[in-house]
Each structure stands twice: as C-alpha cells, then as structure tokens.
Amino acid sequence: MSAIAVVGTGAVGASVAAWLIAAPDHDVTLCARTPFDTLRVETPDGVLESQPRILTDPAAAQPVDWVLVVTKTYDASGAQRWLDHLIGPDTNVAILQNGVEHRSRFPGIDPARIVPVIVDIPAERRAPGDVVQRRSGSLTVPNDPAGTAFAALFAHSPIDTILTDDWQSAAWRKLAINCAGAVNALTLQPSGIARDAEAAELMRALIRECIAVGRAEGATLPDDLPDSIVEGYRNSPPDSINSIHADRLAGRPTEADARNGVIARLGARHGIDAPLNRMADVVLRKATSR
Ligand SMILES: NC(=O)c1ccc[n+]([C@@H]2O[C@H](COP(=O)([O-])OP(=O)(O)OC[C@H]3O[C@@H](n4cnc5c(N)ncnc54)[C@H](OP(=O)(O)O)[C@@H]3O)[C@@H](O)[C@H]2O)c1
C-alpha cells in the first residue's frame, strides 16, 4: 500500500489521480486549491469516477510515501506550502510539469528525492474535478531506482511510463517543441501558422537557440530538430491550439518563463544569447499580466 498525495488537480493532476485511485493498492489524497466532490475523468478507456479524499488546507496534510506535484510551473510556491507538510523522512516527490527545471524549481527539497517527469498526457479541464483525458499518453522518468518506483505506481494503468537513461536530452527535446509554440501564443494563431514560411522560420530560430543552450547544459540534440519540429506542427490539425496559446486566450498566466525564459536564463550562464526566447517570454508575460 502506497500513500500518495497529488498536489494540483487540474487537467493532468486529475487524470493521473483518477488512475491511481483505480488501483487496488494505493491510498490517494488530493490536495486542491478549488475543492470539488466528485472526480470524473473521461479517458480513452472509459469514465473513471470517484469521491476522493480532498484537502484544501496544507496544514491538514500528513507525510506520505509519494507526492506528485501537478500544478502549473508558476504555482510552484503554492505547491511548496503542501510539500512542507507532506514530506517525511522517506517521501519521494515527483514533479509532473513542463520545462527542464523540475529540481531547481523546488530549492527547499533534497534533489535526490525528486523524480522529474516529462508529461505527454493531453488533457483538458471542463470544471473542477471534471476532466477529459484525450490519450493514454506517457510519463517519462530517469531510469534509476526512484524513477522505476514511480513507474510502478502506474503499472495497473494504460498510462505508458518510459524509463530513459538520458532524461535531460528528452526534456530538452520537449522544450524545443514547446519553445516554438510561443509563435502561436504571440500571433494567437493555431498550429496551421507553421505552414507560413515566415512563421516557420521564426519557430526554427527559437528552436536553434534552445538547441545551443541545451547542448551547453549537456543534452544531446540532433541538427535536424528545427525542421522535424516544424514538420510536426505542420502535420498536426491546423486548428489545434497549444496550452500556452489557450492560456493566453483565456487571460490566464502562461508558462512562458518555463518554456522560453528558461532558455535565455540558462543561456546566460554559458555566455549564449537567446534574444528571441527572451523576447517571447517578456512579451507573453507582459501581455498576460493584470
Ligand atoms: N494539460 C495538458 O494536456 C498537459 C500536457 C503536457 C504537459 N502539461 C503540463 O503539466 C503541468 C500541469 O498542467 P495542467 O494542464 O494539469 O494545469 P491545470 O489544468 O491548470 O491544473 C493545475 C492545477 O493546479 C492547481 N493549483 C494551483 N496552485 C495550487 C495550490 N497552491 N494548491 C493546490 N493546487 C493548486 C490548480 O488549482 P485551481 O483548480 O484552483 O485552478 C489546478 O487545479 C503543467 O506544467 C503543464 O504544462 C500539461
């Protein structure tokens, strides 16, 4: 029996929580900002519905075996308030968020306890506790004992857990895809904008900056990544909207710092300028600040 707390019960948090609750041997607590009674997730394998244990006050939380942090990157300080109560001597902490800073985003936690997780589970929230999970998707973790133990939590579920010997390169490849998405968020145009030659060249230039910084950080990234990513955008449904674009449309904060700003910030450590990603971060943050 594993005691598991899920901090953040939005699109991805609700999806993974529903699958964990469905397992016979997990004791799951949801740590939510906005409470709800029924957790209902439409998955490709059917509807998962439950009345989970939900806490809304971090002070009421007790140490568990596993904490899964599934807030947006910009809500890390709110998640930290939960972690202060949920972490005991043997707790592992999985961070299911975008970007490449899963460990440094939580400086108060021993990095050895943290399992960084690359999320590829497309999901949308319709209302608190009411989520549509579009694909079974995957969670990618380092191929080490903690990553293996994390993967075992999902052994009963259709979510694919991928153990990789080079997590850093996988995270930077995902970041390269995500950083190009700034073109959609800035122009408020869906994926089809990548079929426009000027927009495609801007995406490639953002990705080239990402590759230069990622390589300096130790990631292995192929030379043809800009072309293959733009090709991927061109082959996706022309009306599909990425999450940073959706956040901007909804007037929510965006993860621009974790998707673009990070490239400029980490680049500065290596003397690599990344002006396009810096511009994307600044403009998106200013455009969505209130
Ligand atoms: N959705 C996807 O398809 C997808 C795919 C790949 C990766 N990701 C990544 O996965 C991460 C999570 O994304 P998401 O789409 O699940 O975001 P989301 O739907 O916005 O959910 C985030 C959840 O965190 C909650 N939260 C924020 N501060 C909190 C606090 N202090 N205590 C407790 N809960 C708190 C929010 O509460 P409220 O209910 O009050 O808003 C919300 O329920 C992000 O880094 C995202 O980029 C998402």
Coordinates of C-alpha atoms in Angstrom, one line a residue, residues 79-253:
A79 CA 2.8 23.7 -4.1
Q80 CA 5.8 24.1 -1.8
R81 CA 3.3 25.0 1.0
W82 CA 1.8 21.5 0.7
L83 CA 5.3 19.9 0.4
D84 CA 6.2 21.4 3.8
H85 CA 3.6 19.1 5.4
L86 CA 3.6 16.1 3.0
I87 CA 7.3 15.3 3.1
G88 CA 8.5 12.9 5.8
P89 CA 11.8 11.1 6.1
D90 CA 11.0 8.6 3.3
T91 CA 8.9 10.6 0.9
N92 CA 9.7 10.8 -2.8
V93 CA 8.5 13.8 -4.8
A94 CA 7.6 13.5 -8.5
I95 CA 7.3 16.8 -10.4
L96 CA 4.9 16.5 -13.4
Q97 CA 5.5 19.8 -15.1
N98 CA 6.8 21.3 -18.3
G99 CA 10.3 22.6 -18.7
V100 CA 13.7 21.4 -17.7
E101 CA 13.9 22.9 -14.1
H102 CA 12.0 20.3 -12.2
R103 CA 14.6 20.1 -9.4
S104 CA 15.7 23.7 -9.3
R105 CA 12.1 24.9 -9.1
F106 CA 11.9 23.4 -5.6
P107 CA 15.2 24.5 -4.0
G108 CA 14.0 23.5 -0.5
I109 CA 13.8 19.8 -1.4
D110 CA 16.7 17.4 -1.4
P111 CA 17.3 16.9 -5.2
A112 CA 17.9 13.2 -4.6
R113 CA 14.2 12.8 -3.5
I114 CA 12.9 14.4 -6.7
V115 CA 11.8 12.4 -9.7
P116 CA 11.5 14.8 -12.7
V117 CA 8.6 13.7 -15.0
I118 CA 8.1 14.7 -18.7
V119 CA 4.3 14.7 -19.2
D120 CA 2.8 13.7 -22.5
I121 CA -0.9 13.3 -21.5
P122 CA -3.2 15.6 -23.5
A123 CA -6.0 16.5 -21.1
E124 CA -8.4 19.4 -20.6
R125 CA -10.3 20.6 -17.6
R126 CA -14.0 21.4 -18.1
A127 CA -14.7 22.3 -14.4
P128 CA -13.1 21.5 -11.1
G129 CA -12.8 17.7 -10.9
D130 CA -14.2 17.2 -14.4
V131 CA -11.6 16.4 -17.0
V132 CA -11.2 14.9 -20.4
Q133 CA -8.0 12.8 -21.0
R134 CA -7.6 12.6 -24.8
R135 CA -4.9 9.9 -25.0
S136 CA -3.5 7.4 -22.5
G137 CA -0.2 9.2 -23.1
S138 CA 3.1 8.8 -21.3
L139 CA 5.2 9.8 -18.4
T140 CA 9.0 9.8 -18.9
V141 CA 11.3 9.5 -15.9
P142 CA 15.0 8.7 -15.3
N143 CA 16.0 5.1 -15.4
D144 CA 17.1 4.9 -11.8
P145 CA 15.6 3.3 -8.7
A146 CA 13.3 6.3 -7.9
G147 CA 12.1 6.5 -11.5
T148 CA 11.5 2.8 -11.5
A149 CA 9.5 3.1 -8.3
F150 CA 7.5 5.9 -9.7
A151 CA 6.7 3.9 -12.9
A152 CA 5.4 1.1 -10.7
L153 CA 2.7 3.3 -9.3
F154 CA 1.1 3.3 -12.8
A155 CA 1.7 -0.4 -13.5
H156 CA -2.0 -1.1 -13.4
S157 CA -3.0 1.8 -15.7
P158 CA -2.8 2.3 -19.5
I159 CA -0.5 5.3 -19.0
D160 CA 2.8 4.4 -20.5
T161 CA 5.7 5.0 -18.2
I162 CA 9.0 5.4 -20.0
L163 CA 12.4 4.9 -18.3
T164 CA 15.2 6.7 -20.1
D165 CA 19.0 6.7 -19.5
D166 CA 19.1 10.3 -20.8
W167 CA 16.3 12.2 -19.3
Q168 CA 17.9 15.5 -19.8
S169 CA 18.0 15.1 -23.6
A170 CA 14.4 14.0 -23.6
A171 CA 13.4 17.1 -21.5
W172 CA 15.3 19.5 -23.8
R173 CA 13.7 17.9 -26.9
K174 CA 10.3 18.5 -25.4
L175 CA 11.4 22.1 -24.5
A176 CA 12.4 22.6 -28.1
I177 CA 8.9 21.7 -29.2
N178 CA 7.3 23.9 -26.5
C179 CA 9.5 27.0 -27.1
A180 CA 8.4 27.1 -30.8
G181 CA 4.8 27.2 -29.5
A182 CA 5.4 30.8 -28.5
V183 CA 4.8 31.8 -32.1
N184 CA 1.2 30.5 -31.7
A185 CA 0.7 32.3 -28.4
L186 CA 2.2 35.6 -29.7
T187 CA 0.2 35.6 -33.0
L188 CA -2.9 33.9 -31.5
Q189 CA -2.8 31.5 -34.4
P190 CA -3.2 27.7 -34.1
S191 CA -0.8 25.1 -35.4
G192 CA -1.6 25.9 -39.1
I193 CA 0.6 29.0 -38.8
A194 CA 3.6 26.8 -39.1
R195 CA 2.6 26.3 -42.8
D196 CA 3.5 30.0 -43.3
A197 CA 7.2 30.3 -44.3
E198 CA 8.0 33.4 -42.1
A199 CA 6.3 31.9 -39.0
A200 CA 8.1 28.5 -39.7
E201 CA 11.5 30.3 -39.9
L202 CA 10.8 32.1 -36.6
M203 CA 10.0 28.7 -35.0
R204 CA 13.2 27.2 -36.3
A205 CA 15.2 30.2 -34.9
L206 CA 13.6 29.8 -31.4
I207 CA 14.5 26.1 -31.6
R208 CA 18.1 26.8 -32.7
E209 CA 18.6 28.9 -29.6
C210 CA 17.1 26.1 -27.5
I211 CA 19.5 23.6 -29.1
A212 CA 22.5 25.8 -28.4
V213 CA 21.7 26.2 -24.7
G214 CA 20.5 22.6 -24.3
R215 CA 23.8 21.3 -25.7
A216 CA 25.7 23.6 -23.4
E217 CA 23.7 22.1 -20.5
G218 CA 24.7 18.6 -21.6
A219 CA 21.7 17.5 -23.7
T220 CA 22.2 15.5 -27.0
L221 CA 20.1 17.2 -29.6
P222 CA 20.1 16.4 -33.4
D223 CA 20.9 19.1 -36.0
D224 CA 17.6 18.4 -37.9
L225 CA 15.4 19.1 -34.8
P226 CA 14.2 22.5 -36.0
D227 CA 13.0 21.0 -39.3
S228 CA 11.4 18.0 -37.7
I229 CA 9.6 20.0 -35.1
V230 CA 8.2 22.5 -37.7
E231 CA 7.2 19.5 -39.7
G232 CA 5.3 18.1 -36.7
Y233 CA 3.5 21.4 -36.3
R234 CA 2.6 21.4 -40.0
N235 CA 1.3 17.8 -39.8
S236 CA -0.9 18.4 -36.7
P237 CA -4.5 19.5 -37.3
P238 CA -4.3 23.2 -38.4
D239 CA -6.8 24.4 -35.9
S240 CA -5.1 22.7 -32.8
I241 CA -4.2 25.1 -30.0
N242 CA -1.3 24.5 -27.7
S243 CA -1.6 25.2 -23.9
I244 CA 0.3 28.5 -23.9
H245 CA -1.9 29.8 -26.7
A246 CA -5.0 28.5 -24.8
D247 CA -3.8 30.1 -21.5
R248 CA -3.3 33.5 -23.3
L249 CA -6.8 33.3 -25.0
A250 CA -8.3 32.6 -21.6
G251 CA -6.5 35.5 -20.0
R252 CA -4.6 33.1 -17.6
P253 CA -0.9 33.4 -16.7

